[in-house]
Short mmCIF file of C-alpha atoms in Angstrom, two decimals:
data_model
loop_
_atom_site.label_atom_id
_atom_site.label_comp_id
_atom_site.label_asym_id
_atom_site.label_seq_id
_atom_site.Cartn_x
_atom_site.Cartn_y
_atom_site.Cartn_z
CA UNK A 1 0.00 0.00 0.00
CA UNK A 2 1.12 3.20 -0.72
CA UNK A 3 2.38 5.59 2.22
CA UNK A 4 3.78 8.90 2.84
CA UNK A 5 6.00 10.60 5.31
CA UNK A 6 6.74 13.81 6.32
CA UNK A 7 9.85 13.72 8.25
CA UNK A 8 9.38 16.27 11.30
CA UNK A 9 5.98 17.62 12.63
CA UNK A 10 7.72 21.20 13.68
CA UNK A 11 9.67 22.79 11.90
CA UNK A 12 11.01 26.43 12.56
CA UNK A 13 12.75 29.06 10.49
CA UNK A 14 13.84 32.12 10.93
CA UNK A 15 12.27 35.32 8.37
CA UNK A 16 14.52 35.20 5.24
CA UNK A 17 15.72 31.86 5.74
CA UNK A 18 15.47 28.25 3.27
CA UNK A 19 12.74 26.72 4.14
CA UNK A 20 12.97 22.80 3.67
CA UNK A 21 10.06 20.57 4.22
CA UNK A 22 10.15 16.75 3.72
CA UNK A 23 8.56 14.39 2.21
CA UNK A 24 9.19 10.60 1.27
CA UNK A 25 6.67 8.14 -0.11
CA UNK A 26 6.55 4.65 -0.89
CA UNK A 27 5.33 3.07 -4.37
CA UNK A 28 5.38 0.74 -6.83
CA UNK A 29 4.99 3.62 -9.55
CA UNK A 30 5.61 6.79 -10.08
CA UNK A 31 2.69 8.44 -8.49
CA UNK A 32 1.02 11.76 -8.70
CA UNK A 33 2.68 14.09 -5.70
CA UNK A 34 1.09 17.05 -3.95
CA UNK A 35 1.81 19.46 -1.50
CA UNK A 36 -0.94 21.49 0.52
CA UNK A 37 -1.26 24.70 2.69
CA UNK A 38 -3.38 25.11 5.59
CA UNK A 39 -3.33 28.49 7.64
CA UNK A 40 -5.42 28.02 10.63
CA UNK A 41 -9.16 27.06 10.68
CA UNK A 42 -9.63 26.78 6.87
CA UNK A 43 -9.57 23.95 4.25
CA UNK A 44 -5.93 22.92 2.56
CA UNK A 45 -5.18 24.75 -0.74
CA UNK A 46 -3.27 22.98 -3.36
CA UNK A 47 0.45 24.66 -3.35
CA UNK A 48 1.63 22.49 -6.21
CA UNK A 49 1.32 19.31 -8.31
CA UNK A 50 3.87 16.64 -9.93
CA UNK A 51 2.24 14.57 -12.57
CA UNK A 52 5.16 13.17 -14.11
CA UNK A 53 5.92 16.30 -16.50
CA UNK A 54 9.20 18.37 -14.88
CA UNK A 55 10.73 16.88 -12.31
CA UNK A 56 11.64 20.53 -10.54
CA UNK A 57 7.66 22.06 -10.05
CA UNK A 58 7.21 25.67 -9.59
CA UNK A 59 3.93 26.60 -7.19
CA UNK A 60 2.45 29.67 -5.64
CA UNK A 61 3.86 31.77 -2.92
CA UNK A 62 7.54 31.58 -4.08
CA UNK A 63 7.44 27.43 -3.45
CA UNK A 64 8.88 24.91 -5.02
CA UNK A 65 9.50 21.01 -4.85
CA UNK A 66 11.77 18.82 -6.95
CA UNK A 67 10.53 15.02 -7.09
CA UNK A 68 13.46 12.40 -7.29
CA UNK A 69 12.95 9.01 -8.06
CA UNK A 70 15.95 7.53 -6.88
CA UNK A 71 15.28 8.78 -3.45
CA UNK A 72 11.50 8.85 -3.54
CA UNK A 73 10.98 11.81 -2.40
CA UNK A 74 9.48 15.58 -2.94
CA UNK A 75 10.93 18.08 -0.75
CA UNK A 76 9.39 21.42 -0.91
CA UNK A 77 11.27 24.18 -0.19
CA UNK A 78 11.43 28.03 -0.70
CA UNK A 79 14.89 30.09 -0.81
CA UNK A 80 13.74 32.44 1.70
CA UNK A 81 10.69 32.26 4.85
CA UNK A 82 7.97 35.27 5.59
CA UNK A 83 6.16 35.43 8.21
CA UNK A 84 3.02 34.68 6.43
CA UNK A 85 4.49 31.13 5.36
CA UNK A 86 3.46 29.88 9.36
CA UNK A 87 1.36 27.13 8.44
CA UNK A 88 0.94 23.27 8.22
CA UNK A 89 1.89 21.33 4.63
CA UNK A 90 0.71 18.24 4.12
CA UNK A 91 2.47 16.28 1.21
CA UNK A 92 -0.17 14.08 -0.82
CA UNK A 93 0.69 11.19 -3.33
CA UNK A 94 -1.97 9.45 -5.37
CA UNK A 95 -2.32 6.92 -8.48
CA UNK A 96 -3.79 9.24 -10.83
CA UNK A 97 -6.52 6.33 -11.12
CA UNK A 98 -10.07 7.32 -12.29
CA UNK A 99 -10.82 7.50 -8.08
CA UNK A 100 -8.04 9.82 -7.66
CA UNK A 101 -7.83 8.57 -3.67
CA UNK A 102 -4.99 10.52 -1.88
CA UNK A 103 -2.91 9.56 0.36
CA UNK A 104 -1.35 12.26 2.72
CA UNK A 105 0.99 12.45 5.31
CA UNK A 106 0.95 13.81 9.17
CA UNK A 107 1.81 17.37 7.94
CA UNK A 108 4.53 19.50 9.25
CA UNK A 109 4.02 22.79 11.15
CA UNK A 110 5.54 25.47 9.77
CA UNK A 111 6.50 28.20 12.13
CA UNK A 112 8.63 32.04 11.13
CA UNK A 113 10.64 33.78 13.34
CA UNK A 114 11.05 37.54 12.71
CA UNK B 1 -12.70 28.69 -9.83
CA UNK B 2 -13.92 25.50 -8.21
CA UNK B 3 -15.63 26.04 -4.61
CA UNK B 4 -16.82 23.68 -2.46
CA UNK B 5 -18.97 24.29 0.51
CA UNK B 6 -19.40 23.06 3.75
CA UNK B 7 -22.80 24.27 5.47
CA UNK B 8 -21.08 24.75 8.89
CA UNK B 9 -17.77 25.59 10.05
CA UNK B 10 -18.59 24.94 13.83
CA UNK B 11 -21.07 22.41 15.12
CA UNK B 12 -21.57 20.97 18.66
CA UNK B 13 -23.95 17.82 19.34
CA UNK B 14 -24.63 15.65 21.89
CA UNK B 15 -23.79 12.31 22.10
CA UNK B 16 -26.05 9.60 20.30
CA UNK B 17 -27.29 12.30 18.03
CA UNK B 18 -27.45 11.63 14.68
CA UNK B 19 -25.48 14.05 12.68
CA UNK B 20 -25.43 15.56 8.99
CA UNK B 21 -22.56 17.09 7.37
CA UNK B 22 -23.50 18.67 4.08
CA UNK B 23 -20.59 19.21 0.76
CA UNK B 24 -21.42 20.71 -2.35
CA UNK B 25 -19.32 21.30 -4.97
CA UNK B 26 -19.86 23.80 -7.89
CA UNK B 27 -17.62 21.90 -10.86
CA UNK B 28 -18.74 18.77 -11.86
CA UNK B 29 -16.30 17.24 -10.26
CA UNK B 30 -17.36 13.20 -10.59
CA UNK B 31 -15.03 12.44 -7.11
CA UNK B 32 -16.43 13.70 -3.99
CA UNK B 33 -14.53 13.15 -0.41
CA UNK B 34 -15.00 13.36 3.31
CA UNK B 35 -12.00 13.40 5.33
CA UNK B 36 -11.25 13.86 8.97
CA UNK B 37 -8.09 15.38 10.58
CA UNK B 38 -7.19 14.96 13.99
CA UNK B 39 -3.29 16.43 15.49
CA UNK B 40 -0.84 14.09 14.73
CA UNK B 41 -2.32 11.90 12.79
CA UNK B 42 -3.27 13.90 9.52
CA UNK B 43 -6.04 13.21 7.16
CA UNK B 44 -7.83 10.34 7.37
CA UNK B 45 -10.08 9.17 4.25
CA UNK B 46 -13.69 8.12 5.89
CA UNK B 47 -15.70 7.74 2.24
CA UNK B 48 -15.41 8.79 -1.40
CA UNK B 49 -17.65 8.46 -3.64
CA UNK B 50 -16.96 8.43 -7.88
CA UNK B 51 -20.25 8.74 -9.33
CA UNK B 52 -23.77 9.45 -8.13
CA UNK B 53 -24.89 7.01 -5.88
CA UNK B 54 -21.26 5.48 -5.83
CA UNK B 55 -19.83 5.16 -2.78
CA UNK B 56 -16.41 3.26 -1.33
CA UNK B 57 -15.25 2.84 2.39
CA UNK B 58 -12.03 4.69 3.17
CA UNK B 59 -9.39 4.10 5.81
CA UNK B 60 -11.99 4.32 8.63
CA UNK B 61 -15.76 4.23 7.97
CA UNK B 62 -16.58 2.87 11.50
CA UNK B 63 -19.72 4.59 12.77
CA UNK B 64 -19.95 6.77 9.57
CA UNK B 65 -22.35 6.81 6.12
CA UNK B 66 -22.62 8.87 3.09
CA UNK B 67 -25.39 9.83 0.95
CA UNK B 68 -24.52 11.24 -2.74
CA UNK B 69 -28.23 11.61 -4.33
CA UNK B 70 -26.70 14.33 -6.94
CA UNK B 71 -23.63 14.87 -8.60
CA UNK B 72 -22.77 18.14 -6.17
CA UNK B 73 -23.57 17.18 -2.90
CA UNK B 74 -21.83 14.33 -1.11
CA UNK B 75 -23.61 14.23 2.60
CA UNK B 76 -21.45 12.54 5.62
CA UNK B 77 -23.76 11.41 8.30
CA UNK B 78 -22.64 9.80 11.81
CA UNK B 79 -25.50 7.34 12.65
CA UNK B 80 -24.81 7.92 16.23
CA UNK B 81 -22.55 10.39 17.53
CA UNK B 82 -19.54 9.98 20.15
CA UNK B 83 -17.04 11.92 21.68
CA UNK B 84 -14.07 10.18 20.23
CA UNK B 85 -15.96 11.48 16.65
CA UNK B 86 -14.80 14.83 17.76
CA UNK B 87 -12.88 16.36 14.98
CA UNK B 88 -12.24 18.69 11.66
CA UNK B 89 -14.15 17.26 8.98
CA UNK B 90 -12.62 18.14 5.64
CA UNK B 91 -15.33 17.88 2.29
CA UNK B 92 -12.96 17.74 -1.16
CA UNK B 93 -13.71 17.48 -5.09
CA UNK B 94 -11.34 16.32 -7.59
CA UNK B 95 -11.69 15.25 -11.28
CA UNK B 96 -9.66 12.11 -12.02
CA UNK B 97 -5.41 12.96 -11.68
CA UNK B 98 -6.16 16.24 -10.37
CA UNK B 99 -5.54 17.81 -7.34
CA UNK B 100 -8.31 18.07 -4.61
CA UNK B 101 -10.68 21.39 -3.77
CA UNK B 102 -11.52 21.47 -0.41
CA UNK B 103 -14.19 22.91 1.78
CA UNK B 104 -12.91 25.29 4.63
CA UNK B 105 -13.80 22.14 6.78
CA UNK B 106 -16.37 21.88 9.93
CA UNK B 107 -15.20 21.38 13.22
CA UNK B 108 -17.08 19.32 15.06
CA UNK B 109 -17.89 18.91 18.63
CA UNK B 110 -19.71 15.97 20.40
CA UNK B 111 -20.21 16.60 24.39
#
């Protein structure tokens, strides 16, 4: 069965610095690989998508994630943190199958020091 | 863009109540799915459903239903609610090897 993880559920940067979230999954294929936002009390909004086109995928808000085979993972990352990046991400993989089931990880919390 | 809707962002009930939680979607979208999210432990699928009247057990249906009468509206209902059903309750739409829309979710209380 497929799985993901998201090593570390806390993560803390300070305001200009990389941000680095992880993410590892495990399948037989190449899935479909996702990473969400969610600032608090709200829904998750899609930050970006790998469907097998580039392997380095641009998103909004300045973040990107590169997905490598070899390691199978999808780090997302962004060169440098603001304050309103304080969130959780939850990485997502799926089969692209007509019932498009996701599976996501435990998320990561993000938070910004000024 | 694609909105779907979740008819209450805060809800308390009582144990043994029975419970609706409404999602409509605006899109078309064929997928329909009800999630819940507890700390720690992410989202967990409960039900999806694929088509009207479609439906599939997720991860952990225990104690849950779903209704899907129309293409834009996928209903989660808790027969009987308990505490340990406290939780966020997330409502996405996808088509097929897209991403999901989700609701702004509905946080549920059961005292």
């Amino acid at each position: 069965a497929q799985s993901v993880t998201q090593l570390g559920s806390h993560v803390s940067v300070s305001e200009g610095a990389l941000v680095l979230l992880r993410c590892n999954y495990s399948s037989s294929v190449p899935p479909y690989l996702f990473w969400y936002v969610q600032y608090p009390n709200q829904g998750l909004q899609l930050l970006l998508k790998y469907t097998s086109a580039a392997t380095l995928v641009k998103g909004i808000n300045g973040f990107e994630a590169e997905f490598k085979k070899s390691e199978t993972s999808f780090h997302l990352t962004k060169p440098s943190a603001h304050m309103s990046d304080a969130a959780e991400y939850f990485c997502a993989a799926g089969d692209g199958g007509a019932t498009n089931k996701l599976i996501f990880g435990t998320g990561t919390l993000l938070a910004v020091q000024p | 863009d694609v909105k779907v809707t979740q008819s209450s962002r805060y809800l308390v009930k009582r144990t043994g109540e029975k419970v609706f939680l409404e999602c409509v979607q605006d899109m078309d979208h064929e997928n329909m799915f009800w999630y819940r999210q507890d700390p720690g432990l992410g989202l967990r699928l409960i039900y999806f459903s694929y088509d009207v009247k479609m439906k599939e057990k997720g991860d952990i249906p225990e104690g849950y239903s779903v209704s899907r009468e129309k293409k834009e509206r996928f209903s989660l209902i808790l027969e009987s609610a308990s505490t340990n059903q406290t939780s966020m309750y997330l409502c996405a739409s996808s088509y097929p090897g897209y991403g999901y829309t989700f609701g702004s979710g509905t946080r549920l209380t059961v005292v």
